[in-house]
XYZ file of C-alpha atoms in Angstrom:
659
model
C 0.117 -0.016 -0.003
C 2.829 2.541 1.054
C 4.503 1.773 -2.200
C 1.441 2.322 -4.144
C 0.958 5.716 -2.532
C 4.684 6.402 -3.296
C 4.271 5.632 -7.092
C 1.121 7.945 -6.849
C 3.182 10.842 -5.297
C 5.810 10.382 -8.503
C 3.037 10.506 -10.690
C 2.009 13.575 -9.336
C 5.110 15.296 -9.991
C 4.483 14.777 -13.810
C 2.121 17.955 -13.539
C 5.634 19.988 -13.440
C 5.812 20.096 -17.363
C 8.275 23.021 -16.023
C 10.589 22.931 -13.149
C 8.430 24.236 -10.138
C 9.507 25.135 -6.668
C 8.517 26.644 -3.765
C 10.585 29.459 -1.909
C 10.408 33.115 -1.183
C 12.654 35.580 -2.617
C 16.623 35.725 -2.038
C 18.904 38.465 -1.593
C 21.402 39.255 -4.361
C 25.035 37.736 -3.400
C 26.703 39.917 -0.615
C 30.215 39.030 -1.665
C 31.886 38.947 -4.874
C 33.133 35.831 -6.043
C 37.036 34.730 -6.658
C 37.664 34.997 -10.758
C 37.849 31.269 -12.048
C 40.570 31.020 -15.029
C 39.120 29.150 -18.077
C 39.033 25.740 -18.031
C 39.590 24.975 -21.680
C 42.531 26.633 -24.020
C 41.089 27.061 -27.295
C 43.022 26.320 -30.771
C 42.776 29.163 -33.317
C 39.298 28.617 -34.979
C 39.978 26.269 -38.042
C 36.837 25.481 -39.845
C 38.625 24.081 -43.230
C 37.040 20.646 -42.776
C 33.523 21.982 -42.334
C 32.689 20.847 -45.827
C 29.381 19.658 -46.977
C 30.731 16.483 -47.831
C 32.339 15.924 -44.460
C 29.487 17.467 -42.283
C 26.929 15.306 -44.169
C 28.896 12.043 -43.471
C 29.108 12.935 -39.785
C 25.437 13.720 -39.278
C 24.419 10.700 -41.423
C 26.580 8.536 -39.111
C 25.059 10.267 -35.978
C 21.557 11.255 -36.257
C 19.726 8.308 -38.072
C 20.788 6.109 -35.533
C 20.299 8.454 -32.837
C 16.494 9.128 -33.901
C 15.660 5.278 -34.646
C 16.981 4.385 -30.870
C 14.989 7.319 -29.689
C 11.791 6.559 -31.506
C 11.841 9.986 -33.080
C 10.087 10.350 -36.267
C 11.747 13.206 -37.724
C 14.370 15.926 -37.505
C 16.038 18.801 -39.522
C 19.233 20.017 -39.051
C 21.000 23.272 -40.695
C 24.603 24.415 -40.342
C 25.980 27.692 -41.613
C 29.064 29.380 -41.932
C 29.437 32.957 -42.881
C 26.467 34.069 -45.157
C 26.352 30.519 -46.838
C 24.490 27.337 -45.830
C 27.060 24.488 -45.257
C 24.450 21.696 -45.357
C 20.431 21.592 -44.279
C 19.048 18.313 -44.287
C 15.930 16.592 -43.307
C 15.712 13.224 -41.436
C 13.033 10.818 -41.167
C 9.192 11.729 -41.455
C 7.119 14.812 -40.959
C 4.087 12.557 -40.946
C 4.485 8.863 -40.200
C 1.039 7.919 -41.705
C 1.321 9.380 -44.785
C 5.228 8.463 -44.933
C 6.049 12.420 -45.934
C 9.778 12.926 -45.348
C 11.009 15.991 -43.810
C 12.189 18.576 -46.217
C 14.792 21.357 -45.113
C 13.109 24.025 -47.459
C 9.750 23.708 -46.618
C 8.680 21.380 -43.784
C 7.712 23.737 -40.729
C 8.795 22.471 -37.217
C 7.886 24.397 -34.078
C 11.056 25.594 -32.342
C 9.386 26.409 -29.203
C 11.472 29.096 -27.161
C 14.030 29.597 -29.793
C 11.288 32.186 -31.237
C 12.370 34.385 -28.384
C 15.313 35.354 -30.203
C 12.806 36.778 -32.983
C 10.869 38.438 -29.903
C 14.358 39.801 -28.975
C 15.522 40.994 -32.280
C 12.112 43.122 -32.527
C 12.652 44.759 -29.081
C 16.294 45.647 -30.443
C 14.919 47.097 -33.591
C 12.497 49.550 -31.546
C 15.650 50.295 -29.505
C 17.508 51.190 -32.493
C 14.583 53.101 -33.396
C 14.435 55.170 -30.295
C 11.057 53.899 -29.217
C 12.609 51.699 -26.683
C 15.139 51.924 -23.693
C 16.197 48.948 -22.138
C 16.547 50.517 -18.824
C 13.291 52.293 -18.388
C 10.390 51.084 -16.268
C 8.649 48.859 -18.699
C 5.172 50.599 -17.016
C 5.821 53.310 -19.577
C 5.082 51.301 -22.495
C 1.983 49.423 -21.455
C -1.788 50.186 -20.631
C -2.022 48.466 -17.253
C 0.248 48.630 -14.210
C 2.863 45.938 -12.965
C 3.439 46.837 -9.629
C 6.912 47.820 -8.246
C 8.533 44.953 -6.101
C 10.720 45.839 -3.125
C 10.537 49.453 -4.558
C 11.877 48.323 -7.773
C 10.577 48.491 -11.347
C 10.924 45.897 -14.275
C 13.221 46.941 -17.241
C 13.655 45.470 -20.656
C 16.870 44.648 -19.564
C 15.803 42.664 -17.009
C 13.384 40.586 -19.079
C 15.697 39.995 -21.605
C 18.057 38.536 -19.070
C 15.227 36.420 -17.296
C 15.650 38.750 -14.108
C 12.155 40.336 -13.966
C 11.343 38.344 -10.864
C 8.238 36.565 -11.901
C 7.255 33.222 -10.605
C 6.424 30.557 -13.086
C 3.005 30.506 -14.758
C 1.099 27.703 -16.823
C -2.307 28.655 -16.890
C -2.140 30.549 -20.322
C 0.734 28.579 -21.490
C -0.003 25.720 -24.285
C -3.024 24.110 -25.513
C -4.383 21.903 -28.077
C -7.477 24.011 -28.514
C -7.380 26.646 -31.346
C -9.855 28.612 -29.434
C -7.113 29.242 -26.743
C -5.582 31.860 -28.868
C -6.206 35.287 -27.535
C -4.594 38.962 -28.140
C -1.926 40.030 -26.386
C -3.640 43.087 -25.220
C -6.306 40.446 -23.231
C -3.696 38.138 -22.015
C -0.938 40.481 -20.424
C -3.173 42.057 -17.404
C -5.249 38.786 -17.361
C -2.210 36.269 -17.052
C 0.158 38.682 -14.828
C 2.090 36.401 -12.073
C 3.293 37.515 -8.791
C 6.635 38.471 -8.645
C 9.171 36.891 -6.022
C 12.395 38.375 -6.597
C 13.624 41.758 -6.845
C 14.543 42.613 -10.429
C 18.204 42.053 -11.415
C 18.759 39.570 -8.482
C 17.802 36.258 -9.427
C 17.614 34.566 -12.950
C 14.042 32.986 -13.336
C 13.042 32.073 -16.636
C 9.636 33.577 -17.712
C 7.599 32.828 -20.815
C 5.238 35.645 -19.337
C 7.872 38.260 -19.437
C 8.734 37.144 -22.907
C 5.044 37.726 -24.319
C 5.297 41.091 -22.340
C 8.224 42.335 -24.583
C 6.201 41.219 -27.792
C 3.462 43.146 -26.432
C 5.557 46.218 -25.778
C 6.876 45.888 -29.514
C 3.242 45.684 -30.405
C 2.344 49.170 -28.998
C 5.425 51.133 -29.668
C 5.176 50.099 -33.323
C 1.591 50.225 -33.888
C 1.568 46.805 -35.491
C 0.137 43.622 -34.124
C 3.092 41.355 -33.396
C 2.428 38.919 -36.024
C 2.623 41.578 -38.416
C 5.527 43.212 -37.104
C 7.609 39.914 -37.230
C 6.262 39.374 -40.671
C 7.191 42.912 -42.103
C 10.368 43.400 -39.983
C 12.229 40.099 -39.644
C 10.718 37.428 -42.209
C 10.264 39.690 -45.370
C 13.752 41.132 -45.207
C 15.187 37.753 -44.679
C 13.144 36.099 -47.300
C 11.819 33.907 -44.583
C 8.544 32.770 -46.734
C 7.882 29.354 -44.723
C 7.728 31.163 -41.320
C 4.947 32.202 -39.022
C 4.263 33.012 -35.803
C 0.389 32.997 -36.574
C -1.775 30.385 -34.587
C -3.291 28.544 -36.315
C -1.140 28.386 -39.534
C -2.037 30.437 -42.425
C -3.674 28.083 -44.951
C -0.831 28.356 -47.430
C 1.532 26.574 -44.814
C -0.755 24.029 -43.375
C 0.382 21.449 -45.929
C 4.090 21.760 -44.737
C 3.501 21.737 -41.288
C 5.248 18.533 -39.422
C 3.422 16.589 -37.073
C 4.429 16.157 -33.454
C 4.526 12.817 -31.658
C 4.982 11.277 -28.351
C 7.193 8.905 -30.390
C 7.024 7.132 -33.283
C 4.843 4.211 -32.435
C 1.930 6.624 -31.675
C -0.357 8.952 -33.377
C 0.315 12.504 -34.586
C -0.667 15.026 -32.081
C -2.799 18.157 -32.694
C -1.057 21.619 -33.603
C -0.167 22.995 -30.464
C -1.133 26.827 -29.437
C 1.472 28.391 -27.489
C -0.723 31.001 -25.900
C 2.227 33.567 -24.912
C 2.913 33.660 -28.716
C 5.960 35.812 -28.507
C 7.390 33.269 -26.220
C 7.303 30.469 -28.452
C 4.528 30.153 -31.300
C 7.043 30.006 -34.256
C 6.483 27.696 -36.915
C 9.463 27.539 -39.616
C 11.314 25.512 -41.960
C 15.084 24.526 -41.010
C 16.048 26.602 -44.368
C 14.423 29.969 -43.050
C 15.759 29.476 -39.501
C 19.343 29.393 -41.677
C 18.634 32.626 -42.664
C 18.301 33.841 -39.459
C 21.080 32.526 -38.091
C 23.110 34.039 -41.179
C 21.607 37.513 -40.153
C 22.866 37.309 -36.817
C 26.269 35.848 -37.682
C 26.775 38.833 -40.175
C 26.010 41.240 -37.475
C 22.567 41.570 -37.955
C 22.805 42.208 -41.690
C 19.068 42.725 -43.155
C 17.544 43.439 -39.674
C 19.778 44.984 -37.006
C 22.509 47.804 -37.508
C 26.051 46.038 -36.340
C 26.227 47.797 -33.008
C 22.853 46.431 -31.764
C 23.689 43.114 -33.195
C 26.866 43.210 -31.052
C 25.138 44.502 -27.998
C 22.823 41.790 -28.032
C 25.260 38.961 -28.533
C 28.228 40.396 -26.305
C 26.362 41.740 -23.223
C 27.017 39.161 -20.060
C 24.548 39.425 -17.256
C 25.827 38.647 -13.771
C 25.544 34.990 -13.027
C 26.845 32.476 -10.613
C 30.710 32.304 -10.741
C 32.310 31.630 -13.971
C 29.308 29.954 -15.547
C 27.577 30.610 -18.861
C 26.019 33.928 -18.699
C 22.670 35.520 -20.470
C 23.316 37.844 -23.186
C 20.518 39.978 -24.353
C 18.176 37.162 -25.170
C 20.557 34.732 -26.392
C 22.672 32.899 -23.720
C 26.127 31.472 -23.541
C 27.108 27.949 -24.122
C 30.677 27.430 -23.999
C 32.518 24.345 -25.410
C 36.285 23.476 -26.254
C 36.973 27.183 -24.885
C 34.440 28.515 -27.682
C 31.656 30.844 -27.035
C 28.421 29.756 -28.495
C 25.264 32.183 -27.990
C 22.295 29.874 -28.108
C 18.805 29.222 -27.251
C 16.714 26.132 -26.686
C 12.969 25.410 -27.228
C 10.602 22.859 -26.158
C 7.057 22.618 -26.518
C 5.316 19.371 -25.677
C 6.027 17.443 -29.201
C 9.079 19.438 -30.721
C 12.215 19.813 -29.307
C 14.950 22.312 -30.981
C 18.266 24.362 -30.335
C 20.001 26.846 -32.163
C 23.736 27.756 -31.371
C 25.699 30.570 -33.141
C 29.840 30.448 -32.778
C 30.646 33.889 -33.452
C 34.579 33.273 -33.544
C 34.127 30.788 -35.956
C 31.042 32.304 -37.980
C 29.356 29.304 -37.558
C 25.644 28.426 -36.584
C 23.857 25.132 -36.156
C 19.990 24.617 -35.626
C 18.314 21.357 -34.918
C 14.530 20.498 -34.356
C 12.507 17.194 -33.546
C 9.261 16.459 -33.898
C 8.949 14.124 -30.671
C 10.614 13.952 -27.116
C 11.269 10.388 -27.881
C 11.675 7.531 -25.665
C 12.129 8.856 -22.030
C 12.826 12.201 -23.336
C 15.757 11.133 -25.441
C 15.509 14.632 -27.345
C 17.324 16.554 -25.150
C 20.486 14.105 -25.033
C 20.361 13.876 -28.720
C 20.482 17.724 -29.150
C 23.237 17.683 -26.336
C 25.385 15.071 -27.933
C 25.424 16.928 -31.348
C 26.195 20.374 -29.896
C 29.746 18.205 -28.062
C 30.295 16.078 -30.960
C 30.033 18.808 -33.534
C 32.444 21.023 -31.456
C 34.689 18.244 -30.855
C 34.863 17.510 -34.575
C 34.927 21.245 -36.168
C 35.772 23.446 -33.168
C 38.236 21.450 -30.859
C 40.168 22.650 -27.833
C 42.838 21.579 -25.570
C 41.398 20.596 -21.983
C 43.457 22.247 -19.253
C 41.197 22.082 -15.958
C 42.532 21.842 -12.560
C 41.513 19.955 -9.595
C 41.025 20.472 -5.959
C 42.715 18.148 -3.383
C 40.926 15.314 -2.425
C 40.244 16.242 1.073
C 38.907 19.803 0.175
C 36.709 18.570 -2.637
C 35.166 16.014 -0.122
C 34.251 18.444 2.143
C 32.848 20.983 -0.471
C 30.873 17.991 -1.839
C 29.364 17.262 1.436
C 28.332 20.744 1.944
C 26.324 20.581 -1.275
C 24.402 17.533 -0.570
C 20.926 18.075 -0.073
C 17.550 18.961 -1.500
C 17.187 22.329 -3.301
C 14.383 24.663 -5.063
C 14.579 26.147 -8.534
C 14.241 29.808 -8.826
C 11.865 28.979 -11.865
C 8.837 27.813 -10.387
C 5.507 28.516 -8.390
C 5.967 30.019 -4.881
C 2.346 31.831 -4.228
C -0.015 28.954 -5.520
C -1.029 25.627 -5.443
C 1.098 24.654 -8.335
C 4.002 24.899 -5.742
C 3.251 21.422 -4.647
C 4.496 20.060 -7.804
C 7.898 21.456 -6.684
C 7.789 19.343 -3.607
C 7.001 16.082 -5.501
C 10.138 16.781 -7.608
C 12.276 18.765 -5.594
C 15.845 18.465 -6.962
C 18.666 16.941 -4.933
C 22.077 16.534 -4.711
C 23.747 13.660 -3.391
C 27.164 11.654 -2.830
C 28.544 8.940 -4.893
C 30.757 6.232 -3.461
C 33.960 7.882 -4.430
C 32.467 11.238 -2.419
C 31.594 13.085 -5.694
C 28.601 14.992 -6.398
C 25.723 13.477 -8.408
C 22.565 15.498 -9.492
C 20.160 12.778 -10.530
C 18.002 15.317 -12.031
C 20.506 16.266 -14.634
C 20.991 12.889 -16.330
C 18.589 13.387 -19.154
C 20.287 16.626 -20.182
C 23.317 14.844 -21.503
C 23.995 11.578 -23.651
C 26.278 9.921 -21.186
C 26.859 9.791 -17.262
C 28.013 12.810 -15.456
C 30.979 12.474 -13.817
C 31.493 16.133 -11.760
C 35.254 16.540 -10.596
C 35.832 19.882 -8.824
C 38.332 21.789 -10.826
C 38.343 25.071 -8.547
C 36.948 25.640 -5.225
C 32.969 25.097 -5.603
C 33.507 24.645 -9.356
C 32.902 21.347 -10.647
C 33.621 20.182 -14.218
C 31.684 17.374 -15.823
C 34.621 15.054 -17.619
C 32.266 14.028 -20.352
C 30.989 17.328 -21.782
C 33.232 19.721 -20.253
C 30.250 21.426 -18.489
C 30.433 23.259 -15.081
C 28.235 23.457 -12.044
C 29.231 26.217 -9.540
C 28.225 27.241 -6.128
C 28.051 30.382 -4.162
C 29.166 30.062 -0.676
C 28.130 32.317 2.438
C 29.338 32.091 5.731
C 30.493 28.696 5.176
C 26.733 27.406 3.728
C 26.099 26.852 0.215
C 23.175 29.764 -0.844
C 22.683 28.962 -4.512
C 24.250 27.270 -7.451
C 23.602 26.611 -11.212
C 25.313 24.804 -14.335
C 26.215 25.514 -17.707
C 23.824 23.036 -19.183
C 21.554 25.567 -20.984
C 20.250 27.228 -17.744
C 22.043 30.533 -17.074
C 18.258 31.687 -16.447
C 17.926 29.504 -13.327
C 19.627 29.019 -9.958
C 18.998 26.306 -7.327
C 18.799 27.503 -3.359
C 18.631 24.969 -0.286
C 14.992 23.839 0.320
C 13.882 25.772 3.575
C 13.326 23.081 6.532
C 9.424 23.665 6.259
C 9.368 22.471 2.695
C 12.456 20.119 2.515
C 11.304 16.862 0.604
C 13.983 14.973 2.643
C 11.545 14.551 5.335
C 8.287 16.122 4.065
C 7.745 13.588 1.051
C 8.290 10.793 3.316
C 5.867 12.164 5.911
C 3.540 12.930 3.321
C 3.480 9.323 1.829
C 2.630 8.361 5.716
C -0.038 10.620 6.251
C -1.868 9.601 3.286
C -1.260 5.993 4.081
C -2.952 6.543 7.525
C -5.742 8.388 6.000
C -6.197 5.532 3.620
C -6.222 3.090 6.639
C -8.497 4.891 8.830
C -10.965 5.648 5.940
C -11.146 1.709 4.856
C -11.060 0.589 8.328
C -14.163 2.261 9.368
C -16.642 0.289 6.906
C -14.544 -2.908 7.496
C -14.935 -2.918 11.058
C -18.615 -2.205 10.809
C -19.127 -5.145 8.654
C -17.128 -7.329 11.050
C -19.208 -6.072 13.978
C -22.631 -6.692 12.196
C -21.142 -10.253 10.913
C -20.498 -11.192 14.895
C -23.320 -9.185 16.077
C -21.291 -7.163 18.286
C -21.862 -3.465 19.549
C -19.549 -0.503 18.833
C -17.734 0.193 22.004
C -18.005 4.071 21.641
C -21.137 5.967 22.400
C -22.048 9.756 22.366
C -18.960 12.276 21.992
C -16.558 9.642 21.533
C -18.634 8.001 18.660
C -19.581 11.155 16.939
C -15.614 12.042 17.491
C -14.597 8.614 15.902
C -17.239 8.825 12.601
C -16.370 12.599 12.031
C -12.548 11.935 11.855
C -13.384 8.961 9.492
C -15.309 11.124 7.361
C -12.736 13.417 6.968
C -10.176 10.719 6.149
C -12.635 9.889 3.363
C -12.466 13.421 2.421
C -9.056 13.413 1.976
C -8.959 10.587 -0.422
C -11.883 12.137 -2.259
C -9.510 15.380 -2.665
C -6.101 13.251 -3.445
C -8.328 11.598 -6.386
C -9.155 14.981 -7.644
C -5.829 16.091 -7.736
C -5.104 13.001 -9.890
C -7.684 13.551 -12.191
C -6.028 17.199 -12.660
C -2.607 15.463 -13.211
C -4.230 12.982 -15.877
C -6.123 16.035 -17.627
C -2.969 18.149 -17.664
C -0.729 15.535 -19.130
C -2.955 14.685 -21.876
C -3.454 18.561 -22.748
C -1.314 21.243 -20.631
C -4.251 23.712 -21.845
C -6.998 21.785 -20.056
C -6.182 23.365 -16.751
C -6.552 26.860 -18.151
C -10.346 26.940 -18.521
C -11.922 23.558 -19.016
C -11.235 22.470 -15.790
C -11.158 25.630 -13.645
C -14.614 24.142 -11.831
C -12.216 21.149 -10.554
C -9.478 23.474 -9.313
C -11.844 25.606 -7.474
C -13.663 22.436 -6.003
C -10.526 21.114 -4.919
C -9.074 24.366 -3.249
C -12.352 24.447 -1.122
C -12.445 20.446 -0.439
C -8.854 20.148 0.331
C -8.548 22.454 3.316
C -11.976 21.386 4.547
C -10.632 17.530 4.525
C -7.209 18.680 6.059
C -8.372 20.935 8.647
C -11.268 18.981 9.568
C -9.059 15.733 9.800
C -6.721 17.746 12.178
C -9.504 18.928 14.260
C -11.767 15.806 14.648
C -8.658 13.550 15.382
C -7.649 16.044 17.882
C -10.861 16.072 19.503
C -10.965 11.951 19.290
C -7.435 11.673 20.917
C -8.379 13.805 23.787
C -11.678 11.937 24.540
C -9.361 8.389 24.226
C -7.244 9.814 27.065
C -10.126 11.004 29.091
C -12.131 8.130 28.829
C -8.866 5.676 29.446
C -9.372 3.871 26.299
C -7.105 0.898 25.388
C -3.591 1.850 24.098
C -4.183 0.649 20.747
C -7.105 3.249 20.195
C -4.901 5.893 21.639
C -2.087 5.117 19.168
C -4.595 5.152 16.438
C -5.825 8.421 17.498
C -2.163 9.812 17.759
C -1.190 8.222 14.316
C -4.278 10.200 12.877
C -3.607 13.225 14.246
C 0.139 13.223 12.932
C -1.661 12.602 9.553
C -3.741 15.880 10.265
C -0.947 17.974 11.029
C 1.157 16.951 8.043
C -1.674 17.188 5.621
C -2.652 20.646 7.249
C 0.722 21.684 6.888
C 0.998 20.866 3.218
C -2.309 22.498 2.450
C -0.897 25.838 4.007
C 2.673 25.643 2.682
C 2.058 25.002 -0.836
C -1.401 27.259 -1.053
C -3.866 24.435 -1.533
C -6.613 26.868 -0.948
C -8.222 30.204 -2.300
C -9.874 31.405 -5.430
C -7.035 33.051 -7.539
C -6.754 31.769 -11.326
C -3.229 32.756 -11.929
C -1.096 30.030 -11.470
């Protein structure tokens, strides 16, 4: 039974389609970190062997097998150098049932958050035009009010570096329903999330903030966002197979690749990304190549050179020596070469774009399925590193901390953490608890971060190369921590997340004990609920009287009734999880009634169990009942206390519908 409950809770964690967490704001670092020397010495940039023939042989040897093993139907890859396309090639199927192949010139994929690079480009065009200031309060550009947080307003620089301080929001995120589309004018005030960090202090990825930037472009330009991108980015670059519009224009529908859970399952409907500027783009590989060429050539056709350099070269403050946010792009160092990049994921499409300014090279990949066990993430990570090793090699020169200090530092890192990209003020924070990141120790005393395993193609081997800076020997990616007063206060990593930090889980919401207590509490409530009718049937069978009378009987029955309400509420949360898994957009309207019901039923059940269990225990003690009944009452009171704490700590109550 307890094993079943544990599996059920793990299933609940599937609701976290985006990393979720539960912790309040943290202050900016109080001390300056020591500079850490580069881990890699790059060779002079030599890409002479980056020819179409060699590249095609390399990709043909890597991707078909990787896609087949991952059960991913299709992919498109584009590599450019300077102002030329080296190779653009499709692999597999855009439509499995029709055996329609991926054609790089015309087949449209959904690059997800890679779309944000177009939004940031639009913002910078308006900066060039003198209509936007990156460091001005965004309230001056919009027709509703975003309240200051700790006395500080949000700026576009905050938004472009994901330091605006918004908590995660998923209600208006993605849906299968074309009716979910709404104008930015309607969506922006409606979907405004809470701010939980002071601007500029804590990286916390925000789709809402990106959509807000798109709305600002819309307002200052006088054009709808879709029209603006069409007129000022797509047309100048000749991107004829690209659109932010949802549903797609009729002229492009036939070219759209279908998305799949994997190649063995049916195609899924076209996804509606509700905050469109954050991820609604559909584009062919060839058109993405044109966009990469423009940025590699200092914004040719869409930006002035000085504006493009401002975007590419900016380095926002981060954790230690790790990859940093540029303006919209983020760094991905490999073999001593700095790439500026962005990844993107819808439910079914998984993509990445990398630009290597020092080599004048760009790489783009998109796949139309997450694949078996989310293998798409590992495939694109492997492509990045294998491409760099083949065409942009470097000489490894990492240091190493002495063994004793390394063990001590690893022990300091061990524990549970919450992510800055998460929900903090609403019921979605519960799923941060169920999927709370952990750092553990290997038998050799090294750190291990199980949650990162899916981000790479191989096992991680973290070696400390500088104090509180670890390097994965397989990929060269780093993990670094900030230390204050001898304690870890935050850490982050190179692997595609300069927009997120991890902080120690506060004691009250630490999953190390709370998940165990929650499993036990649910198990106790389940046993109490089931024992009530079972004992009644046994008494009826033996024609025995119930030992309790009066108040004692009433307290007993009410406590068991509340235990049943706990189970009903739990079942409701499971239904919500299942619906969310089938369609993320289902919780953004169609299931509002269930969310309201659960946030009324859950506190009634948990507070009710706590109160009636306490009453039942007091009567057992007063009436000197046998020890077994007292023990049962104590356990039920424990369950009520734990469940009430979870209800309060994770906001499983209320009526607000921004989450």
